[in-house]
Amino acid sequence: MSLSVSSYPFFSCSSSYNICKRNEFLSRASLLFSSFDCNLFTEMVCEWESSIFLEHCFSKWQEYIPKVDNPCYASLHVLSFNVRGLDLRWHEVVLLLSSLKSDIIILLETGNIDLYFYEKIFNNFCIFFQRGENKNGGVLILVKQELHVSRIECKLPNVCVIEIRGDEMLRIVGVYAPASKSWSWDDLSSFLSQKCVVFGDFNVDLIRDGRKAEIFHEWADSNCLAPCIPDASTSRRADRVIDYALVSGVNLSIQVYGGNTTSDHMPISSVISDNIINKRLGKNTHWKVFSLFSEFTFSFWEKRWDVDDIDSTYNDYSRFLFLLSARCTSYFPFEKYRASIPIELRSSLSYIRAISFRQRKTKCVELKKKIYDLKRVIKIELKKFFSSQLSSVLSVRNTSSPTAVFFWSKCKKFIKPSSSSIHAFISPGGVIEKDTHKMCEIAADFYESFFKKSNIVKPHPYTDAPLIDFDNVDEVIPEVSIDELIFTVQSKRKKKSLDAHGLNNFMFNYLDLSYWTLLLKLYNKSFQSAVFPTAWKDTRMILLAKKEAICSPSLTRPISLIDSFLKIGERLFLSRFRNVLFRRGLLPDNQSGFRDGFRLQTRLLLFLEDIYSLLANSAPICTIFVDFRSAFDQLWHDGCIGKLRRLGIPFSYLNWIDVWLRNRKGFIEINNKKSRWFMIEKGGPQGSVLTPTVFISYHCDMGQFLSRCTSHFFADDVAAIFAGQLGVRYTEQCLDLEKRIKSFLLDLEYYSQLADQPLNHTKTEAMFSTRAIRRPSFNIKFEGDEGEDIKWKSEYKYLGYIISCKIGWGKLIKHIELKVRKRVSLIRSFKIFGCSSPHLRKTLFYSYVLPIFTWIFPIFPLLTVVQRNKLSHFYYTSLRRTLFCLEWSDSFFSFVIDEPSLEDRCASYWNRYLISLSDSMDGFLLFEKANLSVFRMSWLDKEFPIVGLYRSKRFISQYSVLEKTLKWLSSIPLNSSVPLYELNDLEILKLFPETFT
């Protein structure tokens, strides 16, 4: 048979070599695989060898791609609104309903209403109403008629309870709790279930209300309820959050709806990720078959591999891997999925079912009793079996087995859901769009315009200034060795997120290692000649919400899932590029993030060190927190290449970065629906390991433009600190401060325009700090910003830490406690194989709750003694609540489970941290600050004078962060915090257990 010039023939099966090879692989499959996998491999070999052309084989395998989207989840959209008189504001509710398209509406403080009137208005909803204690009270719940809903009888005024039937029962409670309510929180407990959400106006601010909030927390904790609180204030009369939700066993996102209202409460929009599932398929990929077949076909690809025609070769190869994985994957509907149980238990269940049919026919009483006894026995056996399965899963949880992957993926989906998921888009008119296809196109329209190339006025100093000769201009990118390549592949995290071609890093675990010798040629060719396969420029983009799950496209962050093989190439290039940056000394010491040895925690401590030392001088301090608009996505390609060239980056590196940045295209994907393709003409791919380093290299000279302040950089986060001039009156200090800030903003605006890096004026905020005197009344604003002032904030979230103007940590601790409560509530309700255990809950606590506490470890020595003790007690309380032993004391609980205190854990962290600081630039900077603090203390103690600088009574002593930490560490006993009880103590415990509570 003659073959076309453009095709490549498969190897002939008639040659003795190929027959032997084929038989060898079939023998291996029969020895190593199950009968199903062996048959699958044999079928694939026959399909491969019977195809005349590669495309012919691909067309066969294309049929195995499922036509049904997998999976497709549904969510419930809930609107909770204190209308403060429904008869006055029913038209607002109608408008909200038409805009938000909510599935459930909970209206509070409705007053006495005419139900007949509202049944006509809301004719598509089931209506449930509960009267209040006076004419102003009342709760009305509207539920779409498509949902299966029933009412739970409740006689408490201002409390309405309903239950929605899906795969599981979901209970929803609407509560209006005025200060004059006649019932207590404990009266609500009987209406709660394992999976429920309580929406309402609770009239309790969990952050600000002190003892009142503590009582509410105690009741919520006792019922496994975790608060879900919106970020913005819900009361229009005061800056308080009193409308929110309490959840148990449910993932919920919540936000304040920003529309206009005449009520004194803001509407609250929530989304419940429910178990209403459509067309959900399970899948099982036979990776052993994938691995053996990739080894079987290596000789074909070795002959076909041609780096001079890399586009055609790579496209065929990537498509081969995608279709091979599809061919090795079997799908099944989840509703037909059943847990695998031993054959003897299945036989017993079959026997019980058979005699149950016989009993129904014969109506035999003795047979009925026998069935009852047998069911009781089989339930016990099933419980033992599933408990053993749970123990088995926990024993292999930290291995690479598929069971461990299943365990952690199930836990993460339940306990740590993505709070950044997009549930709907808000149109400019305020209408909610939930249709996935339309959402994709709305996002594509926005990002196609967003990624358009900027109009740059030329000549420009970055692109048109004369070039400077550097000694390394002709330096080439070092070649990659096979050992380095395989090490990079094996050390990369194997995630299952798919790129634009349906490939992921997880399949690298099963791809035959021989293929990396072929890809090695591709990477070295790319580094030598700056040549990329066109497919490397294709990007699958998923959107994450920056804050709220229902938002406009402008408030989303596009994450680029780039080609899986390009990710390996980026890692190889990044190690070489960082070496050049280090040798050139381009990155300043005040730039942290995405650099080895420059930690986020150290940048925070350096920032605090500056604030503490300046406050000790009684100087007024202003901190400007600068926000760049979508920083990585606004990277100017021409300017970046031109500037790096003038910073001394060799041409070979610049050419590779230039090709990597340009001519990219992508599509938006939401819930397995895809938008059209569009071009990306600026920015670096979010999610790439290379983008942050290129970004901070491009902006490495920003600090030179911001020379009138002390600046701190972490990636695209900038904090600029200004302090009042020493030795003058407070009024003069403030005037000088205002003048310098305005000059700083001019310099910042100039740099922004020069680098084509737009500022986000509305999110750039200021914080004023001083020891005793309140903030002055001067205003600051950007030049030409139509008179809009920069907002003064009493607190700011910097690098994940809520910092107040007085450098207090109370609100941060409150937020940590709220997050911990939510996780603990989810852990208590989590089950696997239908059962739970103390071992499971303790494992989940260490995996999902302890990391929240470790986030506060860097600043733990800076907290007050009361705050440290309260946090330590809360740590034990959270763990005791997780293990259902809340009645035990902290000390006895610590003894029983051998659990060190939070202080001990923090001390262990700081001991390791100090060791790592001893040989890093981070440590040098902190030690330098500590030395300055020592010199300042010596100067204050009059050990030596400084010419021109006079001591003031307003100057106070100030210890550095390291000094405070070392002093705190010295107070921690060397022996373990876990108490050791003698045998006599345990005997007393048997007789008098209350002495240990």
Short mmCIF file of C-alpha atoms in Angstrom, two decimals, residues 315-675:
data_model
loop_
_atom_site.label_atom_id
_atom_site.label_comp_id
_atom_site.label_asym_id
_atom_site.label_seq_id
_atom_site.Cartn_x
_atom_site.Cartn_y
_atom_site.Cartn_z
CA ASN A 315 0.95 18.31 18.25
CA ASP A 316 0.74 14.64 17.31
CA TYR A 317 2.53 13.57 20.47
CA SER A 318 0.41 15.66 22.87
CA ARG A 319 -2.76 14.45 21.13
CA PHE A 320 -1.52 10.87 21.41
CA LEU A 321 -1.07 11.21 25.19
CA PHE A 322 -4.49 12.81 25.63
CA LEU A 323 -6.30 10.15 23.60
CA LEU A 324 -4.25 7.36 25.19
CA SER A 325 -5.38 8.48 28.65
CA ALA A 326 -8.98 8.70 27.36
CA ARG A 327 -8.71 5.17 25.92
CA CYS A 328 -7.42 3.88 29.27
CA THR A 329 -10.27 5.51 31.20
CA SER A 330 -13.58 3.86 31.93
CA TYR A 331 -16.64 5.84 33.04
CA PHE A 332 -19.61 4.85 35.15
CA PRO A 333 -22.64 6.72 36.54
CA PHE A 334 -22.26 7.49 40.22
CA GLU A 335 -25.83 6.57 41.04
CA LYS A 336 -24.92 2.97 40.16
CA TYR A 337 -21.76 3.06 42.27
CA ARG A 338 -21.79 0.87 45.37
CA ALA A 339 -19.15 0.36 48.02
CA SER A 340 -17.22 -2.88 47.63
CA ILE A 341 -17.87 -5.29 50.51
CA PRO A 342 -16.56 -8.86 51.14
CA ILE A 343 -18.35 -11.74 49.43
CA GLU A 344 -19.54 -13.27 52.70
CA LEU A 345 -21.31 -10.03 53.65
CA ARG A 346 -22.85 -9.78 50.19
CA SER A 347 -24.09 -13.36 50.53
CA SER A 348 -25.66 -12.57 53.92
CA LEU A 349 -27.38 -9.47 52.51
CA SER A 350 -28.70 -11.51 49.58
CA TYR A 351 -30.01 -14.17 51.97
CA ILE A 352 -31.77 -11.55 54.14
CA ARG A 353 -33.31 -9.99 51.05
CA ALA A 354 -34.57 -13.38 49.82
CA ILE A 355 -36.23 -14.34 53.08
CA SER A 356 -37.70 -10.81 53.35
CA PHE A 357 -39.55 -11.45 50.08
CA ARG A 358 -40.74 -14.79 51.44
CA GLN A 359 -41.96 -13.16 54.68
CA ARG A 360 -43.97 -10.57 52.73
CA LYS A 361 -45.76 -13.35 50.90
CA THR A 362 -46.30 -15.69 53.86
CA LYS A 363 -46.80 -12.98 56.59
CA CYS A 364 -44.95 -15.35 58.95
CA VAL A 365 -44.30 -13.77 62.37
CA GLU A 366 -41.40 -16.08 63.26
CA LEU A 367 -39.72 -15.35 59.96
CA LYS A 368 -40.13 -11.63 60.64
CA LYS A 369 -38.36 -12.01 63.99
CA LYS A 370 -35.58 -13.98 62.33
CA ILE A 371 -35.11 -11.23 59.71
CA TYR A 372 -34.94 -8.62 62.48
CA ASP A 373 -32.19 -10.56 64.29
CA LEU A 374 -30.25 -11.16 61.08
CA LYS A 375 -30.41 -7.45 60.14
CA ARG A 376 -29.11 -6.47 63.54
CA VAL A 377 -26.16 -8.86 63.17
CA ILE A 378 -25.35 -7.75 59.61
CA LYS A 379 -25.43 -4.08 60.63
CA ILE A 380 -22.84 -4.78 63.31
CA GLU A 381 -20.68 -6.67 60.79
CA LEU A 382 -20.96 -3.90 58.22
CA LYS A 383 -20.01 -1.33 60.83
CA LYS A 384 -16.94 -3.38 61.78
CA PHE A 385 -15.99 -3.75 58.12
CA PHE A 386 -16.26 -0.05 57.31
CA SER A 387 -14.36 0.82 60.50
CA SER A 388 -11.56 -1.49 59.39
CA GLN A 389 -11.61 0.15 55.96
CA LEU A 390 -11.31 3.56 57.58
CA SER A 391 -8.37 2.38 59.69
CA SER A 392 -6.72 0.98 56.57
CA VAL A 393 -7.13 4.27 54.69
CA LEU A 394 -5.68 6.25 57.60
CA SER A 395 -2.67 3.95 57.81
CA VAL A 396 -1.71 4.65 54.16
CA ARG A 397 -2.76 8.31 54.05
CA ASN A 398 0.81 9.62 53.66
CA THR A 399 1.83 7.20 50.93
CA SER A 400 1.56 7.54 47.16
CA SER A 401 -1.15 4.89 46.86
CA PRO A 402 -4.43 5.67 45.03
CA THR A 403 -6.21 5.17 48.35
CA ALA A 404 -4.27 8.09 49.85
CA VAL A 405 -5.15 10.28 46.85
CA PHE A 406 -8.82 9.38 47.29
CA PHE A 407 -8.71 10.14 51.01
CA TRP A 408 -7.11 13.58 50.74
CA SER A 409 -9.18 14.67 47.74
CA LYS A 410 -12.39 13.74 49.56
CA CYS A 411 -11.26 15.58 52.71
CA LYS A 412 -10.21 18.70 50.83
CA LYS A 413 -13.45 18.98 48.88
CA PHE A 414 -15.46 18.77 52.09
CA ILE A 415 -13.35 20.63 54.65
CA LYS A 416 -11.42 23.13 52.59
CA PRO A 417 -13.63 24.14 49.68
CA SER A 418 -12.41 26.82 47.31
CA SER A 419 -13.79 30.10 48.62
CA SER A 420 -12.73 31.65 45.32
CA SER A 421 -15.16 29.70 43.13
CA ILE A 422 -17.29 31.74 40.72
CA HIS A 423 -21.03 31.06 41.11
CA ALA A 424 -22.43 33.87 38.95
CA PHE A 425 -21.57 37.16 37.24
CA ILE A 426 -23.15 40.53 37.95
CA SER A 427 -23.92 42.55 34.84
CA PRO A 428 -23.43 46.36 34.83
CA GLY A 429 -27.21 46.65 35.39
CA GLY A 430 -26.99 44.56 38.58
CA VAL A 431 -28.59 41.42 37.06
CA ILE A 432 -27.17 38.03 38.07
CA GLU A 433 -26.16 35.69 35.22
CA LYS A 434 -25.88 32.03 36.27
CA ASP A 435 -25.97 30.32 32.86
CA THR A 436 -22.51 28.80 32.34
CA HIS A 437 -22.32 29.35 28.55
CA LYS A 438 -23.22 33.01 28.91
CA MET A 439 -20.79 33.43 31.80
CA CYS A 440 -17.96 32.09 29.62
CA GLU A 441 -18.72 34.53 26.83
CA ILE A 442 -19.12 37.48 29.23
CA ALA A 443 -15.71 36.65 30.71
CA ALA A 444 -14.16 36.18 27.25
CA ASP A 445 -15.44 39.60 26.14
CA PHE A 446 -13.97 41.24 29.21
CA TYR A 447 -10.56 39.53 29.08
CA GLU A 448 -10.17 39.92 25.33
CA SER A 449 -10.41 43.67 25.89
CA PHE A 450 -8.37 43.48 29.12
CA PHE A 451 -5.41 41.76 27.43
CA LYS A 452 -5.25 44.20 24.50
CA LYS A 453 -1.83 45.76 23.96
CA SER A 454 -1.39 49.18 25.53
CA ASN A 455 -0.82 52.32 23.49
CA ILE A 456 2.70 53.41 24.41
CA VAL A 457 4.07 56.81 23.40
CA LYS A 458 7.47 56.38 21.75
CA PRO A 459 10.37 56.92 21.86
CA HIS A 460 10.42 55.32 25.31
CA PRO A 461 13.52 54.92 27.53
CA TYR A 462 12.87 51.18 28.04
CA THR A 463 12.62 50.31 24.36
CA ASP A 464 14.45 53.07 22.46
CA ALA A 465 17.34 54.20 24.65
CA PRO A 466 20.86 53.28 23.42
CA LEU A 467 22.00 49.81 24.44
CA ILE A 468 24.77 49.35 26.99
CA ASP A 469 27.44 46.72 26.41
CA PHE A 470 27.79 44.16 29.18
CA ASP A 471 30.45 41.52 29.56
CA ASN A 472 27.86 38.72 29.59
CA VAL A 473 25.87 39.80 26.54
CA ASP A 474 26.78 36.64 24.57
CA GLU A 475 26.27 34.20 27.43
CA VAL A 476 24.24 31.18 26.32
CA ILE A 477 21.67 29.26 28.31
CA PRO A 478 23.36 26.12 29.72
CA GLU A 479 22.18 22.84 28.24
CA VAL A 480 19.95 20.49 30.18
CA SER A 481 21.21 17.05 31.12
CA ILE A 482 18.94 14.02 31.24
CA ASP A 483 19.56 13.62 34.98
CA GLU A 484 18.52 17.23 35.66
CA LEU A 485 15.43 16.83 33.50
CA ILE A 486 14.27 13.62 35.20
CA PHE A 487 14.96 15.11 38.65
CA THR A 488 12.87 18.19 37.75
CA VAL A 489 10.02 16.00 36.51
CA GLN A 490 10.05 13.78 39.59
CA SER A 491 10.29 16.68 42.06
CA LYS A 492 7.39 18.61 40.54
CA ARG A 493 4.03 18.26 42.27
CA LYS A 494 1.82 15.98 40.23
CA LYS A 495 -1.48 17.84 39.98
CA LYS A 496 -4.50 16.67 37.99
CA SER A 497 -5.52 20.06 36.55
CA LEU A 498 -5.71 19.78 32.76
CA ASP A 499 -4.08 22.13 30.30
CA ALA A 500 -5.61 23.31 27.03
CA HIS A 501 -4.78 19.95 25.38
CA GLY A 502 -6.20 17.72 28.11
CA LEU A 503 -2.83 16.79 29.65
CA ASN A 504 -1.73 17.08 33.26
CA ASN A 505 1.39 16.54 35.35
CA PHE A 506 -0.13 13.53 37.09
CA MET A 507 0.36 11.36 34.01
CA PHE A 508 4.13 12.00 34.24
CA ASN A 509 4.11 9.40 37.03
CA TYR A 510 3.23 6.76 34.43
CA LEU A 511 4.90 8.05 31.29
CA ASP A 512 7.82 5.83 30.32
CA LEU A 513 11.10 7.54 31.25
CA SER A 514 12.53 6.88 27.78
CA TYR A 515 10.35 9.67 26.38
CA TRP A 516 12.27 12.27 28.35
CA THR A 517 15.30 11.64 26.15
CA LEU A 518 13.18 12.88 23.23
CA LEU A 519 11.84 15.87 25.16
CA LEU A 520 15.40 16.68 26.25
CA LYS A 521 16.16 17.47 22.60
CA LEU A 522 13.15 19.78 22.52
CA TYR A 523 14.16 21.71 25.66
CA ASN A 524 17.76 22.14 24.55
CA LYS A 525 16.62 23.24 21.08
CA SER A 526 14.28 25.73 22.75
CA PHE A 527 17.07 27.17 24.93
CA GLN A 528 19.55 27.36 22.06
CA SER A 529 17.30 28.89 19.39
CA ALA A 530 14.33 30.30 21.37
CA VAL A 531 12.00 27.95 19.48
CA PHE A 532 8.63 26.96 20.95
CA PRO A 533 5.99 24.57 19.70
CA THR A 534 2.93 26.65 18.88
CA ALA A 535 0.89 24.48 21.26
CA TRP A 536 2.95 25.84 24.16
CA LYS A 537 1.21 29.21 23.64
CA ASP A 538 -2.29 27.75 24.19
CA THR A 539 -3.77 28.51 27.59
CA ARG A 540 -6.78 27.19 29.43
CA MET A 541 -7.93 29.89 31.84
CA ILE A 542 -10.07 29.33 34.90
CA LEU A 543 -11.38 32.23 36.96
CA LEU A 544 -11.08 32.69 40.71
CA ALA A 545 -13.03 35.28 42.64
CA LYS A 546 -10.77 37.82 44.32
CA LYS A 547 -13.25 38.26 47.16
CA GLU A 548 -16.90 37.39 46.49
CA ALA A 549 -18.33 34.37 44.67
CA ILE A 550 -20.93 36.49 42.82
CA CYS A 551 -19.13 39.37 41.16
CA SER A 552 -18.35 41.11 37.89
CA PRO A 553 -15.60 39.71 35.59
CA SER A 554 -13.34 42.61 36.62
CA LEU A 555 -13.24 41.21 40.17
CA THR A 556 -11.91 37.81 39.10
CA ARG A 557 -8.37 36.53 38.76
CA PRO A 558 -7.57 34.48 35.63
CA ILE A 559 -5.37 31.47 36.38
CA SER A 560 -3.55 30.21 33.30
CA LEU A 561 -3.20 26.44 33.02
CA ILE A 562 -0.33 26.33 30.55
CA ASP A 563 0.99 23.33 28.66
CA SER A 564 2.18 20.58 31.01
CA PHE A 565 5.49 20.12 29.19
CA LEU A 566 6.07 23.89 29.10
CA LYS A 567 5.82 23.87 32.91
CA ILE A 568 8.86 21.59 33.02
CA GLY A 569 10.69 23.87 30.58
CA GLU A 570 9.85 26.90 32.74
CA ARG A 571 11.35 25.26 35.81
CA LEU A 572 14.52 24.43 33.92
CA PHE A 573 14.79 27.99 32.60
CA LEU A 574 13.95 29.56 35.96
CA SER A 575 16.90 27.96 37.75
CA ARG A 576 19.23 29.39 35.07
CA PHE A 577 17.55 32.80 35.04
CA ARG A 578 17.78 33.14 38.82
CA ASN A 579 21.48 32.36 38.61
CA VAL A 580 21.92 35.30 36.22
CA LEU A 581 19.89 37.61 38.48
CA PHE A 582 22.00 36.59 41.48
CA ARG A 583 25.28 37.19 39.63
CA ARG A 584 24.05 40.55 38.38
CA GLY A 585 22.79 41.52 41.87
CA LEU A 586 19.62 43.01 40.40
CA LEU A 587 17.02 42.19 43.05
CA PRO A 588 17.11 44.48 46.12
CA ASP A 589 17.08 43.21 49.69
CA ASN A 590 13.74 44.88 50.43
CA GLN A 591 12.05 42.67 47.79
CA SER A 592 10.72 39.39 49.18
CA GLY A 593 8.53 36.73 47.64
CA PHE A 594 9.39 34.13 44.99
CA ARG A 595 13.04 34.21 46.07
CA ASP A 596 14.94 31.59 48.01
CA GLY A 597 15.78 32.81 51.50
CA PHE A 598 13.42 35.81 51.44
CA ARG A 599 10.39 34.71 53.41
CA LEU A 600 6.99 36.34 53.83
CA GLN A 601 7.27 36.07 57.62
CA THR A 602 10.58 37.92 57.65
CA ARG A 603 9.20 40.70 55.46
CA LEU A 604 6.33 41.10 57.92
CA LEU A 605 8.72 41.22 60.89
CA LEU A 606 10.95 43.79 59.15
CA PHE A 607 7.87 45.91 58.44
CA LEU A 608 6.79 45.68 62.09
CA GLU A 609 10.33 46.45 63.27
CA ASP A 610 10.27 49.74 61.37
CA ILE A 611 6.84 50.68 62.77
CA TYR A 612 7.79 49.78 66.34
CA SER A 613 11.06 51.73 66.25
CA LEU A 614 9.45 54.84 64.74
CA LEU A 615 6.60 54.75 67.27
CA ALA A 616 9.19 54.64 70.04
CA ASN A 617 10.34 58.08 68.87
CA SER A 618 6.77 59.41 69.30
CA ALA A 619 6.83 60.33 65.63
CA PRO A 620 3.62 60.34 63.59
CA ILE A 621 3.78 57.54 61.03
CA CYS A 622 1.87 57.15 57.79
CA THR A 623 1.95 53.86 55.89
CA ILE A 624 0.76 53.81 52.27
CA PHE A 625 -0.29 50.38 51.03
CA VAL A 626 0.00 50.54 47.24
CA ASP A 627 -2.14 48.28 45.08
CA PHE A 628 -1.33 47.67 41.41
CA ARG A 629 -4.26 46.77 39.21
CA SER A 630 -3.97 43.09 38.16
CA ALA A 631 -0.19 43.40 38.40
CA PHE A 632 0.99 40.20 36.67
CA ASP A 633 -1.70 40.54 33.97
CA GLN A 634 -0.55 44.08 33.04
CA LEU A 635 3.08 43.26 32.31
CA TRP A 636 4.19 45.26 29.26
CA HIS A 637 6.04 42.83 26.96
CA ASP A 638 8.16 45.30 24.96
CA GLY A 639 9.04 47.30 28.05
CA CYS A 640 9.97 44.18 30.03
CA ILE A 641 12.35 42.88 27.35
CA GLY A 642 13.86 46.33 26.76
CA LYS A 643 14.41 47.02 30.44
CA LEU A 644 15.92 43.60 31.16
CA ARG A 645 18.28 44.12 28.22
CA ARG A 646 19.48 47.38 29.81
CA LEU A 647 19.92 45.64 33.16
CA GLY A 648 22.46 43.24 31.67
CA ILE A 649 20.43 40.09 31.00
CA PRO A 650 22.11 38.10 28.16
CA PHE A 651 20.46 38.04 24.72
CA SER A 652 19.84 34.28 24.81
CA TYR A 653 17.72 34.64 27.96
CA LEU A 654 15.91 37.70 26.59
CA ASN A 655 15.05 35.92 23.34
CA TRP A 656 13.59 32.97 25.24
CA ILE A 657 11.51 35.23 27.53
CA ASP A 658 10.40 37.25 24.51
CA VAL A 659 9.10 34.14 22.71
CA TRP A 660 7.55 32.87 25.95
CA LEU A 661 5.57 36.10 26.46
CA ARG A 662 4.29 36.79 22.97
CA ASN A 663 1.58 35.37 20.69
CA ARG A 664 -0.27 33.59 23.46
CA LYS A 665 -3.95 32.78 23.16
CA GLY A 666 -6.45 31.29 25.55
CA PHE A 667 -10.02 30.46 26.37
CA ILE A 668 -12.11 30.74 29.54
CA GLU A 669 -13.55 27.58 31.09
CA ILE A 670 -16.30 27.57 33.74
CA ASN A 671 -17.91 24.31 34.91
CA ASN A 672 -16.58 22.40 31.88
CA LYS A 673 -17.99 24.94 29.40
CA LYS A 674 -15.52 26.76 27.15
CA SER A 675 -15.54 30.20 25.60
#
